[in-house]
Amino acid sequence: MFVLDKHGTPLQPASPARARKLLKGGRAVVARHTPFVIRLKDRAAAESQVDGVELGIDPGSKHTGIAVFTAKDGERRGMYAVELTHRGGAIRDKLTARAAYRRGRRSRNLRHRAPRFSNRTRPRGWLAPSLRHRVDTTMSWTARLARWAPVRAVHVELVAFDTHAMSNGRPLEGIEYQHGTLHGTEVRECLLAKWGRTCAYCGATGVPLNIDHIHPRSHGGSDRVSNLCTACVPCNEKKSDHPVGDFLKKSPQQLARILAQAKTPLHDAAAVNVTRWALWRALDAAFPTVRTGSGGRTKWNRARNGLPKTHTLDALCVGHLNTVTRAPARVLTVTATGRGTYARTRTDKYGFPRLRLPRQKTSFGYQTGDLARAVVPTGKKAGTHTGRIAVRATGRFNVKTAYGLIQGIGHKHFRLIQRADGYAYATRPEEPAIAA
């Protein structure tokens, strides 16, 4: 558990048993619910022995692992673990939809919206919003942990993926890096030879063939040759923009054959490659000591300590170390959910407004996403209900608890535990160690 002194300065983290004893004895109060932080009432940092902790970061495209540990003579002792889930994919989809809406206005019989070309120069080091989110969210949580624990050093895995070798499925040497998928041929000829001049979906031959995206572009598919196949006109029109898994759900063998020839997308590897130096520069500016480690060394450290492959255990094994004597038993999973939307109107499937939301987010001192506890003395909903709430202008709130959704509880029964901060929290057990 994280511990603060009476002035809010971080002290050495304590065990849950020690935190319970301090709270029960009246020497501490709860400063934050999730992650759990207590504040001492009778001690300052100058009167305490603070050895300090270190952070390990395993950055990823969808998930980032963060470990808090103590290090002494090459021995690491894990104290806390956080698995951060990014929302870069949701940001990308929303920006793509916004661009489609704006592009559509220019071709429909509506008020013309001219495309803008002025002041579009991107500054040096610019990242797409979906990529910038990964860096900002990781930095936000490292800064939070530094407010709750005395962080002395940060270890980050500076991994680089060889996307060209990954797309070929084998190591490359010398001039082979200059030979792409289409080396010595053209796109259509390459696809016709790859798929045997037949329709990839029904096997028809001797008919006109179109080029189709296996994973539709509207669902995040790319224009790589490995994501293209040949399809007859009826299959191409029938599949449309449906995912290939839905289109061939009644033909699992055909689906497996197509997916075997379609290579794994590289957008996750590309996202890590693009953001790794931006993350390192941000960490280097925020912390006095930042050390880097390779992905190969992380894997070697994890294997010789008998630990399974997870983001949080990778974060514990980043950089130079001898042994890992303890790993956290439970992991705090943090999912970036955002803070709502600016849109105040909900539409039906035809685009017409069907619901108008209130202009203000706060109702009776609460807002959607707050963590609160409701104590209902009588009635059908009698009991204590703790969870995230959804506010209503009527004053009758809904609360989502661990055992279900409770609707229509009056706001006077609620007591605030923690304000909404744009993240959803849960815990899960850490993966067990691998037997030697």
Coordinates of C-alpha atoms in Angstrom, one line a residue:
M1 CA 0.0 0.0 0.0
F2 CA 1.2 3.5 -0.7
V3 CA 1.9 5.8 2.3
L4 CA 2.1 9.6 2.5
D5 CA 3.3 11.6 5.5
K6 CA 1.2 14.3 7.1
H7 CA 2.4 16.8 4.5
G8 CA 1.6 14.6 1.5
T9 CA 5.2 13.5 0.8
P10 CA 5.5 9.9 -0.2
L11 CA 7.0 7.4 2.2
Q12 CA 8.2 3.8 1.8
P13 CA 5.2 1.6 0.8
A14 CA 3.8 -0.6 3.5
S15 CA 2.2 -4.1 3.6
P16 CA -1.7 -4.3 3.7
A17 CA -1.4 -5.7 7.3
R18 CA 0.6 -2.6 8.4
A19 CA -1.8 -0.3 6.6
R20 CA -4.8 -1.9 8.4
K21 CA -3.0 -1.5 11.8
L22 CA -2.3 2.2 11.1
L23 CA -5.9 2.9 10.1
K24 CA -7.4 0.9 13.0
G25 CA -5.2 2.7 15.5
G26 CA -6.2 6.1 14.2
R27 CA -2.7 7.1 13.1
A28 CA -3.7 7.3 9.4
V29 CA -6.6 8.2 7.1
V30 CA -7.5 7.0 3.6
A31 CA -6.2 9.5 1.1
R32 CA -7.4 7.6 -2.0
H33 CA -9.5 4.5 -2.6
T34 CA -8.0 3.1 -5.9
P35 CA -5.1 2.7 -5.9
F36 CA -5.3 2.5 -2.1
V37 CA -3.2 5.3 -0.5
I38 CA -3.1 6.2 3.2
R39 CA -1.8 9.4 4.8
L40 CA -0.2 9.4 8.3
K41 CA -1.3 12.0 10.8
D42 CA 1.6 12.0 13.1
R43 CA 4.8 11.6 11.0
A44 CA 6.8 13.6 8.5
A45 CA 9.3 12.3 5.9
A46 CA 12.2 13.8 7.8
E47 CA 11.4 11.4 10.7
S48 CA 11.2 8.3 8.6
Q49 CA 13.6 6.0 6.8
V50 CA 12.8 6.1 3.1
D51 CA 14.9 3.7 1.0
G52 CA 13.0 4.5 -2.2
V53 CA 11.6 2.4 -5.0
E54 CA 12.1 2.0 -8.7
L55 CA 9.7 1.7 -11.6
G56 CA 9.8 -0.8 -14.5
I57 CA 7.8 0.0 -17.7
D58 CA 7.0 -2.5 -20.5
P59 CA 5.4 -0.3 -23.2
G60 CA 3.0 -1.9 -25.6
S61 CA 0.5 -0.9 -28.3
K62 CA -2.7 -2.0 -26.4
H63 CA -1.3 -2.7 -22.9
T64 CA 1.5 -1.2 -20.9
G65 CA 2.9 -2.9 -17.8
I66 CA 4.2 -0.9 -14.8
A67 CA 5.9 -2.5 -11.8
V68 CA 6.9 -0.9 -8.5
F69 CA 9.8 -2.7 -6.8
T70 CA 12.8 -2.3 -4.5
A71 CA 16.3 -3.1 -5.8
K72 CA 19.3 -4.0 -3.7
D73 CA 22.5 -5.7 -4.9
G74 CA 20.7 -6.9 -8.1
E75 CA 17.8 -8.4 -6.2
R76 CA 14.3 -7.1 -7.0
R77 CA 11.3 -7.4 -4.8
G78 CA 8.0 -6.6 -6.5
M79 CA 5.6 -4.4 -4.5
Y80 CA 2.9 -3.2 -6.8
A81 CA 1.8 -3.9 -10.4
V82 CA -0.4 -2.0 -12.9
E83 CA -1.6 -3.1 -16.3
L84 CA -2.6 -0.1 -18.3
T85 CA -5.0 -0.6 -21.2
H86 CA -4.9 2.2 -23.8
R87 CA -7.8 3.5 -26.0
G88 CA -5.7 4.3 -29.0
G89 CA -7.9 2.1 -31.2
A90 CA -11.0 3.9 -30.1
I91 CA -9.4 7.3 -30.8
R92 CA -8.4 6.2 -34.3
D93 CA -11.9 5.0 -35.1
K94 CA -13.5 8.2 -33.9
L95 CA -11.1 10.4 -36.0
T96 CA -11.7 8.2 -39.0
A97 CA -15.5 8.6 -38.6
R98 CA -15.1 12.3 -38.2
A99 CA -13.1 12.6 -41.4
A100 CA -15.8 10.5 -43.2
Y101 CA -18.5 12.8 -42.0
R102 CA -16.7 15.9 -43.1
R103 CA -15.8 14.4 -46.4
G104 CA -19.4 13.4 -47.0
R105 CA -20.6 16.9 -46.5
R106 CA -18.6 18.1 -49.5
S107 CA -20.4 15.7 -51.9
R108 CA -23.9 15.9 -50.5
N109 CA -26.5 18.6 -51.3
L110 CA -25.7 20.5 -48.1
R111 CA -23.9 23.6 -47.0
H112 CA -20.5 23.3 -48.6
R113 CA -17.6 22.8 -46.2
A114 CA -14.4 23.7 -48.0
P115 CA -11.3 21.7 -47.2
R116 CA -8.8 23.6 -45.1
F117 CA -5.1 23.7 -46.2
S118 CA -3.7 26.6 -44.3
N119 CA -1.8 26.3 -41.0
R120 CA -1.5 22.5 -41.4
T121 CA 2.3 22.2 -40.8
R122 CA 3.0 19.6 -38.1
P123 CA 5.6 20.5 -35.5
R124 CA 8.7 18.4 -35.1
G125 CA 8.1 15.3 -33.2
W126 CA 4.4 15.3 -33.9
L127 CA 2.5 12.0 -33.2
A128 CA -1.0 11.0 -34.3
P129 CA -3.5 11.5 -31.5
S130 CA -3.9 7.7 -31.1
L131 CA -0.2 7.4 -30.6
R132 CA 0.2 10.5 -28.5
H133 CA -2.4 9.0 -26.2
R134 CA -0.2 6.0 -25.4
V135 CA 2.7 8.2 -24.4
D136 CA 0.6 10.7 -22.4
T137 CA -1.3 7.9 -20.5
T138 CA 1.9 6.1 -19.6
M139 CA 3.5 9.4 -18.4
S140 CA 0.3 10.2 -16.4
W141 CA 0.5 7.0 -14.5
T142 CA 4.3 7.2 -13.9
A143 CA 3.7 10.7 -12.5
R144 CA 0.9 9.4 -10.3
L145 CA 3.0 6.6 -8.9
A146 CA 5.8 9.1 -8.2
R147 CA 3.4 11.2 -6.1
W148 CA 2.5 8.1 -4.0
A149 CA 5.9 6.4 -3.8
P150 CA 9.5 7.7 -3.5
V151 CA 10.6 6.8 -7.0
R152 CA 14.4 6.9 -7.4
A153 CA 14.9 5.4 -10.9
V154 CA 12.9 4.3 -13.9
H155 CA 13.7 1.3 -16.1
V156 CA 12.0 1.2 -19.5
E157 CA 12.1 -1.4 -22.2
L158 CA 13.3 0.2 -25.4
V159 CA 12.2 -2.4 -27.9
A160 CA 12.4 -2.2 -31.7
F161 CA 10.5 -4.5 -34.0
D162 CA 11.9 -5.5 -37.4
T163 CA 8.7 -5.3 -39.3
H164 CA 10.3 -6.3 -42.7
A165 CA 11.5 -9.5 -41.2
M166 CA 8.2 -10.1 -39.4
S167 CA 6.3 -9.7 -42.7
N168 CA 8.6 -12.3 -44.4
G169 CA 8.5 -14.7 -41.5
R170 CA 12.3 -15.2 -41.4
P171 CA 15.5 -13.3 -40.8
L172 CA 16.8 -11.1 -43.6
E173 CA 20.3 -10.2 -44.6
G174 CA 21.9 -7.5 -46.7
I175 CA 20.1 -6.7 -50.0
E176 CA 17.1 -8.7 -48.9
Y177 CA 15.9 -5.7 -46.9
Q178 CA 15.5 -3.8 -50.3
H179 CA 13.2 -6.5 -51.7
G180 CA 9.6 -6.0 -50.7
T181 CA 6.7 -8.4 -51.1
L182 CA 6.2 -7.3 -54.8
H183 CA 9.8 -7.7 -55.8
G184 CA 9.9 -8.7 -59.4
T185 CA 6.1 -8.7 -60.0
E186 CA 3.0 -6.5 -59.8
V187 CA 0.1 -6.5 -57.3
R188 CA -2.5 -8.2 -59.5
E189 CA -0.1 -10.8 -60.9
C190 CA 1.2 -11.5 -57.4
L191 CA -2.4 -12.0 -56.0
L192 CA -3.4 -14.2 -58.9
A193 CA -0.4 -16.4 -58.4
K194 CA -0.8 -16.5 -54.7
W195 CA -4.5 -17.5 -54.7
G196 CA -4.3 -19.8 -57.8
R197 CA -6.5 -17.6 -60.0
T198 CA -9.5 -18.6 -58.0
C199 CA -12.0 -16.8 -55.7
A200 CA -10.6 -17.1 -52.2
Y201 CA -14.1 -17.4 -50.7
C202 CA -15.9 -19.8 -53.0
G203 CA -13.2 -21.3 -55.1
A204 CA -14.8 -20.2 -58.4
T205 CA -12.5 -20.3 -61.5
G206 CA -12.8 -18.9 -65.0
V207 CA -14.7 -15.8 -63.8
P208 CA -13.7 -12.1 -63.5
L209 CA -11.9 -11.6 -60.2
N210 CA -11.8 -8.5 -58.0
I211 CA -9.3 -7.5 -55.4
D212 CA -10.8 -7.6 -51.9
H213 CA -9.5 -6.7 -48.4
I214 CA -9.6 -9.7 -46.1
H215 CA -9.8 -7.4 -43.0
P216 CA -12.0 -4.5 -44.3
R217 CA -10.4 -1.0 -44.2
S218 CA -13.5 0.3 -42.3
H219 CA -12.5 -2.1 -39.5
G220 CA -8.8 -1.1 -39.4
G221 CA -7.5 -3.3 -42.2
S222 CA -4.5 -2.1 -44.3
D223 CA -3.6 -2.0 -48.0
R224 CA -0.7 -4.4 -47.6
V225 CA -0.5 -7.2 -50.1
S226 CA -0.9 -9.7 -47.3
N227 CA -4.3 -8.3 -46.5
L228 CA -5.6 -8.6 -50.1
C229 CA -7.1 -11.6 -51.9
T230 CA -8.9 -12.3 -55.2
A231 CA -12.7 -12.6 -55.0
C232 CA -15.4 -13.1 -57.6
V233 CA -18.0 -10.3 -58.1
P234 CA -20.9 -12.0 -56.2
C235 CA -18.6 -12.9 -53.2
N236 CA -17.1 -9.4 -53.2
E237 CA -20.5 -7.7 -53.1
K238 CA -21.9 -10.1 -50.6
K239 CA -18.9 -9.7 -48.2
S240 CA -19.0 -5.9 -48.5
D241 CA -17.3 -4.4 -45.4
H242 CA -18.1 -7.4 -43.1
P243 CA -15.2 -8.9 -41.2
V244 CA -14.0 -12.1 -42.7
G245 CA -14.8 -14.0 -39.5
D246 CA -18.5 -13.1 -39.8
F247 CA -18.7 -13.7 -43.5
L248 CA -17.2 -17.3 -43.3
K249 CA -18.5 -18.2 -39.9
K250 CA -20.4 -21.2 -41.5
S251 CA -17.2 -22.4 -43.2
P252 CA -14.5 -22.6 -40.5
Q253 CA -12.1 -24.6 -42.7
Q254 CA -12.2 -22.0 -45.5
L255 CA -11.8 -19.3 -42.9
A256 CA -8.7 -21.0 -41.4
R257 CA -7.2 -21.4 -44.9
I258 CA -7.6 -17.7 -45.7
L259 CA -6.3 -16.5 -42.3
A260 CA -3.3 -18.8 -42.7
Q261 CA -2.3 -17.0 -45.9
A262 CA -3.1 -13.5 -44.5
K263 CA -0.1 -12.4 -42.4
T264 CA -0.4 -10.8 -39.0
P265 CA -1.0 -7.1 -39.1
L266 CA 1.9 -4.9 -38.2
H267 CA 0.1 -1.9 -36.8
D268 CA 0.8 -2.9 -33.2
A269 CA 4.6 -3.2 -33.9
A270 CA 4.5 0.0 -35.8
A271 CA 2.9 1.9 -32.9
V272 CA 5.6 0.7 -30.5
N273 CA 8.3 1.6 -32.9
V274 CA 7.0 5.1 -33.4
T275 CA 6.3 5.9 -29.7
R276 CA 9.4 4.4 -28.0
W277 CA 11.7 7.4 -28.4
A278 CA 8.9 9.9 -27.5
L279 CA 8.2 8.0 -24.3
W280 CA 11.9 7.8 -23.5
R281 CA 12.3 11.6 -24.0
A282 CA 9.3 12.3 -21.8
L283 CA 10.6 10.0 -19.0
D284 CA 14.1 11.5 -19.2
A285 CA 12.7 15.0 -18.8
A286 CA 10.5 14.0 -15.8
F287 CA 12.8 11.7 -13.8
P288 CA 16.5 12.1 -12.8
T289 CA 17.5 8.6 -13.6
V290 CA 16.1 6.7 -16.6
R291 CA 17.7 3.4 -17.7
T292 CA 16.8 1.4 -20.8
G293 CA 16.8 -2.3 -21.5
S294 CA 16.3 -4.4 -24.6
G295 CA 13.4 -6.8 -25.2
G296 CA 15.9 -9.7 -25.4
R297 CA 17.3 -9.0 -22.0
T298 CA 13.8 -8.8 -20.5
K299 CA 13.0 -12.2 -21.9
W300 CA 16.2 -13.7 -20.6
N301 CA 15.6 -12.2 -17.1
R302 CA 12.0 -13.5 -17.1
A303 CA 13.0 -17.0 -18.2
R304 CA 15.9 -17.6 -15.7
N305 CA 13.6 -16.5 -12.9
G306 CA 10.8 -18.8 -14.0
L307 CA 8.2 -16.1 -14.6
P308 CA 5.4 -16.3 -17.2
K309 CA 4.9 -13.8 -20.0
T310 CA 2.8 -10.9 -18.9
H311 CA 3.1 -7.2 -19.3
T312 CA 3.5 -6.6 -15.5
L313 CA 6.1 -9.3 -15.0
D314 CA 8.0 -8.0 -18.1
A315 CA 8.1 -4.6 -16.4
L316 CA 9.5 -6.2 -13.3
C317 CA 12.3 -7.8 -15.4
V318 CA 13.4 -4.8 -17.5
G319 CA 17.1 -4.0 -17.4
H320 CA 20.0 -5.4 -15.4
L321 CA 19.1 -7.7 -12.5
N322 CA 20.2 -10.9 -10.8
T323 CA 17.1 -12.3 -9.2
V324 CA 13.4 -11.6 -8.6
T325 CA 12.6 -12.7 -5.1
R326 CA 9.0 -11.7 -5.0
A327 CA 6.3 -10.7 -7.6
P328 CA 3.0 -9.0 -6.6
A329 CA 0.2 -11.5 -6.1
R330 CA -2.5 -9.3 -7.7
V331 CA -2.5 -6.8 -10.5
L332 CA -4.4 -3.5 -10.8
T333 CA -5.9 -3.3 -14.3
V334 CA -6.5 0.3 -15.4
T335 CA -8.5 0.9 -18.5
A336 CA -8.6 4.3 -20.2
T337 CA -12.2 5.2 -20.7
G338 CA -12.1 8.9 -21.4
R339 CA -14.2 11.6 -19.7
G340 CA -17.3 11.4 -21.8
T341 CA -18.2 13.2 -25.0
Y342 CA -18.9 16.8 -26.1
A343 CA -21.9 15.6 -28.1
R344 CA -25.2 16.4 -26.3
T345 CA -27.4 14.6 -28.8
R346 CA -28.1 10.9 -29.5
T347 CA -29.3 9.9 -32.9
D348 CA -31.2 7.0 -34.3
K349 CA -29.9 4.7 -37.1
Y350 CA -31.1 7.2 -39.7
G351 CA -29.1 10.1 -38.1
F352 CA -32.1 12.0 -36.7
P353 CA -31.9 13.2 -33.1
R354 CA -33.8 11.1 -30.6
L355 CA -32.4 12.2 -27.3
R356 CA -30.9 15.4 -25.9
L357 CA -28.5 15.2 -23.0
P358 CA -28.2 17.9 -20.3
R359 CA -25.6 20.6 -20.9
Q360 CA -24.0 20.1 -17.4
K361 CA -22.3 16.9 -16.3
T362 CA -22.8 17.4 -12.5
S363 CA -26.1 16.6 -10.8
F364 CA -26.6 17.1 -7.1
G365 CA -22.8 17.2 -6.6
Y366 CA -22.1 13.9 -8.5
Q367 CA -21.2 13.0 -12.1
T368 CA -21.3 9.8 -14.0
G369 CA -18.3 7.6 -13.2
D370 CA -17.9 8.7 -9.6
L371 CA -17.1 5.9 -7.1
A372 CA -19.7 6.2 -4.3
R373 CA -21.4 4.2 -1.6
A374 CA -25.2 4.2 -1.1
V375 CA -26.7 3.1 2.2
V376 CA -30.4 2.5 1.8
P377 CA -32.1 1.8 5.1
T378 CA -35.5 0.5 3.9
G379 CA -37.4 -0.7 0.8
K380 CA -36.7 -3.1 -2.0
K381 CA -33.2 -1.7 -2.5
A382 CA -32.2 -1.8 1.2
G383 CA -28.6 -2.4 1.9
T384 CA -25.1 -1.0 1.1
H385 CA -24.2 -0.6 -2.5
T386 CA -20.7 0.5 -3.6
G387 CA -19.7 1.1 -7.2
R388 CA -19.6 3.5 -10.1
I389 CA -22.7 5.6 -10.5
A390 CA -24.6 7.0 -13.5
V391 CA -26.3 10.3 -12.6
R392 CA -29.8 11.4 -13.6
A393 CA -31.3 14.9 -13.5
T394 CA -34.2 13.5 -11.5
G395 CA -31.8 12.7 -8.6
R396 CA -32.4 8.9 -8.9
F397 CA -29.0 7.4 -9.7
N398 CA -27.9 4.0 -11.0
V399 CA -25.0 2.2 -9.4
K400 CA -23.0 -0.6 -10.9
T401 CA -21.8 -2.9 -8.2
A402 CA -19.8 -6.2 -8.2
Y403 CA -23.1 -8.2 -8.0
G404 CA -25.1 -6.2 -10.6
L405 CA -26.8 -3.0 -11.6
I406 CA -29.0 -1.2 -9.0
Q407 CA -31.3 1.4 -10.5
G408 CA -33.2 4.4 -9.1
I409 CA -31.5 5.1 -5.8
G410 CA -32.0 8.6 -4.4
H411 CA -29.0 10.9 -4.4
K412 CA -29.4 11.6 -0.6
H413 CA -28.3 8.0 0.2
F414 CA -24.9 8.4 -1.6
R415 CA -21.6 9.3 -0.1
L416 CA -18.7 10.1 -2.5
I417 CA -15.6 7.8 -2.3
Q418 CA -13.6 8.9 -5.3
R419 CA -14.1 11.3 -8.2
A420 CA -14.2 9.9 -11.8
D421 CA -10.8 10.3 -13.4
G422 CA -11.2 8.8 -16.8
Y423 CA -10.2 5.3 -15.9
A424 CA -11.9 2.1 -15.0
Y425 CA -10.3 -0.1 -12.3
A426 CA -10.3 -3.8 -11.5
T427 CA -8.0 -6.4 -10.0
R428 CA -6.9 -9.8 -11.2
P429 CA -4.5 -12.4 -9.9
E430 CA -1.0 -12.5 -11.4
E431 CA 0.0 -15.5 -13.5
P432 CA 1.7 -18.2 -11.3
A433 CA 5.4 -18.8 -11.7
I434 CA 6.6 -21.6 -14.0
A435 CA 7.8 -24.7 -12.2
A436 CA 11.5 -25.4 -12.6

